[in-house]
């Protein structure tokens, strides 16, 4: 198959990754290429050069430290730049001879223009509904041509007003990249990892760890400086260790040696790769009963509590630390295998191509 993978443009698709969507896009692009497909990744210019990249947006103004794009005064430059990058791509995409488009952009333009192109397309809904995407999908559904898939049953439920029956392909991880730790470090600590952003709830994790009397290690980039300065800095103390953005090997060790992993989403988290990654290391979960977490975390793998209940989360930390790490690891192996996920996507893309071919024959 000739597959065009459309990335989102907030961050380059390169390590160290800004978040789960960058990881997903990088791994899916590599996997489909390894399976013998001719893949083109449409992403920003400083994405991993080993990928089959066609840059559609320059990263000249991307700040690798703050992980933001520098704006122009009096102009929402990031918004305008992304709009024109996707618009330019969609205007020429039929001329590229692709069999199918695999859209992971989270942007309204590819969906809005789906009715103007001949190449079949599938959009992966990696987020809960938000304004721009809702408007685009509502318009596209009046004359539907787009195929949709999402990453959890909770996400499918969140989208059901616009997409009545959205197929689900659970996210997977490269299990071989995550070593299993049969026991934590002797000096107990909890781990929290991900983007430091209000949606991820680090401030609540700090308070819960403190209430449980356990040190907390924090791994991840600051993606919202205002939140960090206002909510995190005032509550930092010697029991909190800020590790910054780690490479995969370093992160694996930090997670594996932790006694428990805290996952504290403050939004309808559509999946959360951190869940699968922690479980692969054998590390139990303590977190909030939000988004997709209830369908990912079982009684054998973690303890979930009502959102925002910090004392309950503190108790959950203590409970989760007693769970059997081998069972947690095996749950990840059985449920979150990347190769199962990529096989499902490969089959979906083949089905979409076949459906389009049959439609053309019928015409």
XYZ file of C-alpha atoms in Angstrom:
363
model
C 0.000 0.000 0.000
C 0.998 3.605 -0.580
C 0.074 5.269 2.706
C 0.172 8.953 3.564
C 0.384 9.527 7.319
C -0.717 13.014 8.347
C 0.797 14.092 11.647
C -0.284 16.884 13.910
C 2.041 19.886 13.774
C 2.265 21.063 17.372
C 5.571 19.247 17.821
C 8.104 17.473 15.606
C 7.836 13.697 15.416
C 11.187 13.013 17.040
C 12.674 11.814 20.312
C 12.528 12.795 23.069
C 8.837 12.847 22.296
C 6.605 15.662 23.509
C 3.746 13.251 24.196
C 1.921 10.058 23.344
C 0.674 11.180 19.935
C 4.234 11.808 18.767
C 5.223 8.331 19.971
C 2.218 6.791 18.212
C 2.920 8.543 14.913
C 6.620 7.686 14.956
C 6.081 4.018 15.758
C 3.182 3.526 13.346
C 5.149 5.124 10.507
C 8.145 2.885 11.169
C 6.013 -0.235 11.578
C 4.037 0.237 8.371
C 7.294 0.885 6.510
C 8.839 -2.264 7.998
C 5.822 -4.251 6.798
C 6.749 -3.303 3.239
C 4.340 -0.452 2.627
C 5.389 2.739 0.876
C 4.783 5.343 3.576
C 5.071 9.122 3.472
C 4.869 11.057 6.736
C 3.577 14.613 6.445
C 4.965 16.396 9.502
C 7.085 19.367 10.542
C 10.624 19.827 9.301
C 12.680 18.796 12.348
C 10.951 15.442 12.692
C 13.166 12.353 12.785
C 15.145 12.358 9.505
C 15.165 8.547 9.422
C 11.414 8.636 8.813
C 10.010 8.841 5.256
C 9.332 12.532 5.841
C 7.764 15.156 3.626
C 7.877 18.355 5.655
C 4.778 20.524 5.359
C 5.681 23.042 8.078
C 9.017 24.624 8.966
C 10.335 24.264 12.506
C 12.534 27.359 12.181
C 10.448 29.054 14.876
C 10.011 25.995 17.104
C 11.673 26.328 20.523
C 13.005 22.923 21.615
C 13.292 24.043 25.245
C 9.777 25.389 25.805
C 8.349 23.111 23.078
C 6.303 25.933 21.625
C 6.286 27.864 18.375
C 7.322 31.493 18.556
C 4.444 33.704 17.465
C 4.291 36.936 15.541
C 2.897 40.016 17.261
C -0.823 40.635 16.655
C -1.119 37.452 14.596
C -2.070 33.929 15.723
C 0.828 32.657 13.664
C 0.794 29.028 14.812
C -2.877 28.710 13.892
C -2.391 30.348 10.491
C 0.747 28.329 9.733
C -0.954 25.017 10.524
C -4.039 25.987 8.528
C -2.017 26.713 5.397
C 0.254 23.696 5.870
C -2.697 21.315 5.923
C -4.570 23.232 3.224
C -1.568 23.047 0.911
C -1.187 19.336 1.563
C -4.844 18.546 0.903
C -4.816 20.567 -2.331
C -2.066 18.369 -3.777
C -2.675 15.049 -2.050
C -4.557 13.348 -4.894
C -1.583 14.002 -7.171
C 0.711 11.986 -4.885
C -0.732 8.642 -5.978
C -1.508 7.422 -2.462
C -3.805 4.461 -1.876
C -5.017 5.725 1.489
C -4.514 8.582 3.949
C -3.947 7.810 7.641
C -4.883 11.063 9.386
C -3.583 11.664 12.919
C -3.511 15.444 12.703
C -6.281 16.468 15.152
C -6.874 19.350 12.733
C -10.098 20.416 11.061
C -8.682 20.989 7.554
C -8.146 17.340 6.455
C -11.678 16.496 7.593
C -13.218 19.642 6.105
C -11.592 18.897 2.745
C -12.320 15.159 2.720
C -15.191 15.706 0.292
C -12.917 17.500 -2.169
C -10.433 14.649 -2.731
C -10.578 11.193 -4.299
C -8.086 9.410 -2.037
C -9.830 7.509 0.781
C -8.950 8.575 4.306
C -9.264 7.396 7.894
C -9.034 9.772 10.845
C -7.925 8.505 14.242
C -9.712 10.371 17.027
C -6.968 10.680 19.636
C -8.810 13.265 21.756
C -12.222 13.953 23.246
C -14.433 16.285 21.177
C -13.284 19.879 20.871
C -14.813 22.813 19.046
C -12.906 22.924 15.744
C -12.976 19.169 15.206
C -16.651 18.905 16.142
C -17.599 21.537 13.561
C -15.545 19.827 10.854
C -16.958 16.367 11.564
C -20.536 17.659 11.789
C -20.136 19.212 8.331
C -18.467 16.106 6.875
C -21.230 13.851 8.226
C -23.809 15.629 6.043
C -22.161 13.928 3.061
C -20.031 11.289 4.742
C -16.865 10.074 3.074
C -14.492 9.869 6.036
C -13.687 6.710 7.970
C -13.147 7.135 11.707
C -11.533 5.036 14.411
C -10.624 5.830 17.999
C -8.382 4.494 20.739
C -10.749 3.472 23.556
C -14.401 2.704 24.187
C -14.646 5.776 26.396
C -13.432 7.888 23.491
C -15.985 6.243 21.187
C -18.685 7.090 23.731
C -17.522 10.705 23.859
C -17.848 10.984 20.061
C -21.098 9.059 19.620
C -23.298 12.131 19.053
C -21.412 12.767 15.824
C -20.194 9.253 14.985
C -22.775 6.710 16.076
C -20.611 3.601 15.745
C -16.934 4.456 15.868
C -14.612 1.418 15.722
C -12.012 1.067 18.469
C -8.383 -0.005 18.168
C -6.692 0.141 21.549
C -3.281 1.756 21.602
C -0.297 -0.523 21.955
C 3.315 -0.093 23.001
C 6.590 -1.679 21.937
C 6.764 -4.100 24.844
C 10.363 -5.041 24.092
C 11.364 -1.453 24.895
C 10.076 -1.682 28.472
C 12.008 -3.973 30.805
C 10.036 -5.680 33.558
C 11.126 -4.974 37.143
C 10.073 -7.743 39.511
C 10.593 -5.504 42.545
C 10.936 -1.764 43.152
C 13.936 0.071 44.552
C 14.558 -0.354 48.286
C 14.065 3.358 48.838
C 10.404 3.721 47.992
C 9.135 6.437 45.695
C 6.193 7.089 43.399
C 6.629 8.092 39.759
C 4.585 10.581 37.744
C 5.537 11.076 34.109
C 4.164 12.992 31.161
C 3.656 16.567 30.036
C 3.534 19.075 32.887
C 0.223 20.632 31.928
C -3.048 21.363 33.767
C -4.764 18.464 31.965
C -2.367 15.993 33.573
C -2.885 17.055 37.199
C 0.649 16.970 38.587
C -0.349 19.311 41.433
C -2.829 16.695 42.645
C -0.256 13.913 42.348
C 2.176 15.888 44.516
C -0.450 16.421 47.202
C -1.519 12.766 47.127
C 2.045 11.454 47.360
C 2.675 13.786 50.268
C -0.466 12.578 52.043
C 0.732 8.994 51.576
C 4.154 9.880 52.945
C 6.044 8.798 49.845
C 8.580 10.716 47.759
C 7.580 11.570 44.200
C 9.789 11.550 41.113
C 8.492 13.639 38.203
C 9.650 13.009 34.629
C 8.521 15.191 31.761
C 8.780 18.506 29.994
C 7.053 21.673 31.143
C 4.479 22.298 28.428
C 2.572 24.996 30.318
C 4.991 27.378 32.055
C 2.214 29.430 33.616
C 0.672 26.349 35.233
C 4.088 25.191 36.407
C 4.932 28.546 37.990
C 1.539 29.041 39.618
C 0.555 25.538 40.698
C 3.721 23.446 40.943
C 6.567 25.682 42.110
C 4.781 26.823 45.321
C 4.269 23.227 46.500
C 7.704 21.825 45.655
C 9.850 20.553 48.515
C 12.634 18.065 49.111
C 10.227 15.137 48.733
C 9.699 16.009 45.046
C 12.431 15.231 42.505
C 12.117 16.884 39.099
C 13.913 14.761 36.513
C 13.078 16.712 33.370
C 12.631 15.008 30.023
C 14.288 11.578 30.070
C 15.248 9.292 27.234
C 13.433 5.988 26.936
C 16.036 3.908 28.776
C 16.219 6.349 31.686
C 12.444 6.551 31.897
C 12.120 2.763 31.862
C 14.407 2.510 34.884
C 12.654 5.294 36.787
C 9.247 3.696 36.231
C 10.436 0.159 36.885
C 12.109 1.021 40.179
C 9.112 3.028 41.400
C 6.787 1.480 43.962
C 3.723 2.971 42.270
C 2.835 5.140 39.288
C 0.467 8.076 39.762
C -1.855 8.924 36.870
C -3.978 11.988 37.561
C -5.843 13.167 34.447
C -8.006 16.260 34.831
C -9.781 15.716 31.514
C -11.441 12.871 29.636
C -8.158 11.115 28.851
C -8.878 9.123 25.658
C -6.277 6.463 26.444
C -3.041 7.298 28.241
C 0.059 5.476 27.027
C 1.548 6.069 30.470
C -0.814 3.388 31.788
C 0.468 0.748 29.381
C 4.108 1.764 29.830
C 3.951 1.624 33.623
C 2.209 -1.751 33.556
C 4.788 -3.152 31.144
C 7.428 -2.332 33.769
C 5.327 -4.098 36.402
C 4.577 -0.883 38.276
C 1.098 -0.648 39.843
C -1.216 2.280 39.099
C -2.868 4.694 41.503
C -5.028 7.230 39.752
C -8.303 8.952 39.086
C -11.359 7.264 37.649
C -11.329 9.531 34.590
C -11.565 9.046 30.843
C -10.404 5.651 29.609
C -8.592 4.679 32.804
C -11.430 2.447 34.113
C -11.260 0.278 30.982
C -7.458 0.034 31.131
C -6.816 -0.449 34.855
C -8.162 -3.578 36.568
C -8.288 -4.531 40.232
C -5.123 -6.595 39.659
C -3.192 -3.716 38.118
C -4.126 -0.625 40.101
C -6.477 1.356 42.295
C -8.647 4.171 40.938
C -10.537 6.745 42.985
C -12.972 9.572 42.381
C -11.489 12.479 40.457
C -10.004 15.190 42.653
C -10.194 13.216 45.893
C -6.611 13.658 47.083
C -6.960 11.820 50.438
C -8.510 8.842 48.635
C -5.681 8.881 46.107
C -3.201 8.890 48.979
C -4.857 5.740 50.323
C -4.885 4.241 46.816
C -1.118 4.695 46.630
C -0.656 2.519 49.693
C -3.102 -0.110 48.410
C -1.610 -0.280 44.925
C 1.897 -0.848 46.251
C 0.799 -4.283 47.462
C -0.262 -5.559 44.029
C 1.660 -8.356 42.322
C 4.012 -6.880 39.740
C 4.219 -9.973 37.518
C 0.449 -9.968 37.005
C 0.576 -6.291 36.138
C 3.255 -6.941 33.532
C 1.352 -9.868 32.008
C -1.765 -7.715 31.745
C 0.217 -5.230 29.647
C 1.627 -8.019 27.476
C -1.830 -9.447 26.808
C -3.636 -6.145 26.292
C -1.241 -3.534 24.916
C 0.919 -5.291 22.325
C 1.927 -2.831 19.601
C 2.044 -5.575 16.974
C -1.611 -6.440 17.585
C -2.480 -2.768 17.207
C -0.539 -2.281 13.971
C -2.070 -5.445 12.482
C -5.522 -4.020 13.188
C -4.626 -0.707 11.537
C -3.089 -2.465 8.554
C -6.282 -4.473 8.070
C -8.403 -1.341 8.431
C -6.388 0.488 5.767
C -6.660 -2.479 3.403
C -10.425 -2.636 3.970
C -10.800 1.080 3.223
C -8.851 0.725 -0.024
C -10.939 -2.286 -1.040
C -14.178 -0.476 -0.244
C -13.104 2.482 -2.383
C -12.089 0.154 -5.212
C -15.454 -1.615 -5.129
C -17.253 1.722 -5.133
C -15.313 2.819 -8.210
C -16.185 -0.436 -9.990
C -19.856 0.058 -9.143
C -19.776 3.534 -10.667
